[in-house]
XYZ file of C-alpha atoms in Angstrom:
194
model
C 0.000 0.000 0.000
C 1.386 3.399 -0.909
C 0.221 6.907 -1.701
C 0.052 8.677 -5.054
C 3.441 10.366 -4.736
C 4.964 6.975 -3.929
C 3.236 5.457 -6.971
C 5.021 8.004 -9.161
C 8.343 7.155 -7.479
C 7.716 3.423 -7.940
C 6.958 3.906 -11.636
C 10.046 6.098 -12.063
C 12.232 3.482 -10.344
C 10.723 0.693 -12.437
C 11.370 2.489 -15.739
C 14.893 3.485 -14.671
C 15.661 -0.146 -13.738
C 14.179 -1.329 -17.046
C 16.360 1.125 -18.985
C 19.454 0.025 -17.040
C 18.760 -3.661 -17.658
C 17.977 -3.040 -21.341
C 21.281 -1.147 -21.689
C 23.203 -3.879 -19.871
C 23.962 -1.638 -16.890
C 23.715 -2.593 -13.252
C 20.591 -1.146 -11.669
C 21.000 1.590 -9.070
C 18.895 1.839 -5.907
C 17.008 5.141 -6.196
C 14.875 4.852 -3.067
C 15.120 7.052 -0.010
C 15.073 6.216 3.673
C 13.278 3.052 4.680
C 9.576 3.412 5.504
C 10.311 1.770 8.863
C 12.311 4.927 9.671
C 9.196 6.987 9.026
C 7.115 4.699 11.248
C 9.727 5.091 14.004
C 9.644 8.889 13.569
C 5.838 8.852 13.826
C 5.907 6.727 17.002
C 8.565 8.962 18.545
C 6.599 12.115 17.680
C 3.717 10.957 19.859
C 5.923 11.088 22.966
C 7.399 14.565 22.360
C 5.985 17.870 23.621
C 5.225 18.840 20.010
C 3.373 15.575 19.435
C 1.379 15.915 22.647
C 0.480 19.491 21.658
C -0.837 18.237 18.305
C -2.827 15.476 20.034
C -4.283 17.996 22.498
C -5.275 20.284 19.620
C -7.341 17.495 18.049
C -8.909 16.519 21.342
C -10.099 20.114 21.778
C -11.333 20.438 18.160
C -13.219 17.150 18.365
C -14.366 17.430 22.021
C -17.889 18.682 21.312
C -20.376 16.132 19.995
C -19.442 15.276 16.434
C -22.005 16.460 13.928
C -23.614 13.980 11.568
C -24.391 15.606 8.250
C -27.942 14.633 7.384
C -27.878 14.748 3.597
C -31.139 14.514 1.691
C -31.537 11.186 -0.086
C -33.085 10.446 -3.462
C -35.129 7.629 -1.851
C -35.833 6.321 1.651
C -33.228 3.992 3.127
C -34.264 0.349 3.235
C -33.272 -1.318 6.519
C -30.811 -4.142 5.873
C -30.434 -3.276 2.176
C -26.972 -3.058 0.659
C -25.699 0.447 0.066
C -25.160 0.867 -3.633
C -23.159 4.091 -3.611
C -21.491 5.530 -6.647
C -18.814 8.055 -7.432
C -19.256 10.706 -10.058
C -16.193 12.554 -11.241
C -16.282 15.696 -13.338
C -13.373 17.872 -14.427
C -13.872 21.568 -14.081
C -13.383 23.518 -17.305
C -10.053 25.362 -17.455
C -11.836 28.726 -17.354
C -13.610 27.736 -14.117
C -10.335 26.587 -12.554
C -8.688 29.893 -13.481
C -11.639 31.846 -12.069
C -11.419 29.818 -8.836
C -7.694 30.572 -8.565
C -8.353 34.274 -9.084
C -11.096 34.219 -6.439
C -8.831 32.398 -3.974
C -6.059 34.925 -4.599
C -8.443 37.847 -4.140
C -9.510 36.412 -0.764
C -5.877 35.610 0.188
C -6.713 31.911 0.626
C -5.482 28.710 -1.003
C -7.433 26.952 -3.756
C -7.727 23.927 -1.423
C -9.403 26.100 1.223
C -11.662 27.592 -1.453
C -12.926 24.177 -2.574
C -13.302 22.936 1.003
C -15.226 26.083 1.924
C -17.478 25.678 -1.100
C -18.176 22.096 0.013
C -19.054 23.357 3.516
C -21.384 25.997 2.033
C -23.032 23.370 -0.180
C -23.508 20.977 2.744
C -25.000 23.820 4.794
C -27.357 24.709 1.958
C -28.506 21.094 1.568
C -28.877 20.324 5.278
C -29.145 23.607 7.167
C -26.372 22.387 9.464
C -23.808 24.959 10.555
C -21.256 22.750 12.350
C -19.421 20.058 10.395
C -16.200 18.075 10.470
C -14.828 17.243 7.037
C -11.942 14.802 6.695
C -9.127 15.976 4.451
C -6.227 13.722 3.419
C -2.843 15.352 3.952
C 0.440 14.120 2.503
C 3.255 14.402 5.010
C 6.913 13.679 4.543
C 8.564 15.221 7.599
C 12.060 15.568 6.152
C 13.951 15.394 2.874
C 15.230 11.970 3.932
C 11.786 10.618 2.987
C 11.507 12.444 -0.358
C 12.225 9.250 -2.348
C 10.767 6.754 0.128
C 7.905 4.602 -1.097
C 5.112 4.109 1.420
C 1.838 5.460 2.712
C 2.510 8.996 3.963
C -1.106 10.169 4.071
C -2.750 11.274 7.294
C -6.273 12.528 7.756
C -6.910 15.924 9.264
C -10.400 16.853 10.393
C -10.992 20.593 10.427
C -14.169 21.548 12.231
C -15.930 24.039 9.985
C -18.796 26.361 10.788
C -21.129 28.332 8.604
C -21.913 31.120 11.035
C -25.366 32.705 10.911
C -25.250 35.837 8.794
C -21.725 35.171 7.529
C -20.983 36.044 3.936
C -19.526 33.429 1.612
C -16.204 35.307 1.702
C -16.171 35.164 5.513
C -16.893 31.421 5.499
C -14.148 30.839 2.915
C -11.569 32.848 4.897
C -12.486 31.042 8.119
C -12.237 27.712 6.291
C -8.740 28.722 5.156
C -7.744 29.564 8.729
C -9.084 26.277 10.103
C -7.571 24.181 7.321
C -4.178 25.816 7.890
C -4.501 25.103 11.616
C -5.426 21.481 10.866
C -2.423 21.052 8.570
C -0.155 22.646 11.202
C -1.289 19.836 13.518
C -1.323 17.168 10.804
C 1.712 15.116 11.783
C 0.020 13.427 14.718
C -1.495 10.168 13.393
C -5.256 10.620 13.254
C -5.847 6.960 14.053
C -4.158 7.512 17.440
C -6.545 10.294 18.516
């Protein structure tokens, strides 16, 4: 199991090895530190003051009752029936992506915060709920030693987002940016250990 960045590294290493073998050269190891070193770093982090501070941050953020987003359904749920969920993927037109980047820049927020904030606004519009926790995958490689390491370096962060009564969309988007940045600042602590 490995993340997307590691998949690219694995493919690069495979093609480099193939080229070496095809050319009659000895293959060169192009990997970084061992993933076990990362696992040891992650375990050690949990016992440090910085790690405990990150853990405490998440305990505070997630201390209140966790909201359950009550999305409208296209049909009533059937007790005991299998869930036949689907995924729909659509690419945004280039002009829309450029407009989103301009909007994010004008609000002094990241495109990631813009899209997350738009999701929060959409969920609020569909459900009326103001408090929500949305899981966001975050890639983390704590040092350059792991830049070429193949493994699963993804951690979940769970910013608690609010759509405050009377807040403008711009205010919600800026607050989403602030909370996402705070979540990422505390994103090294393994979410599964919280």
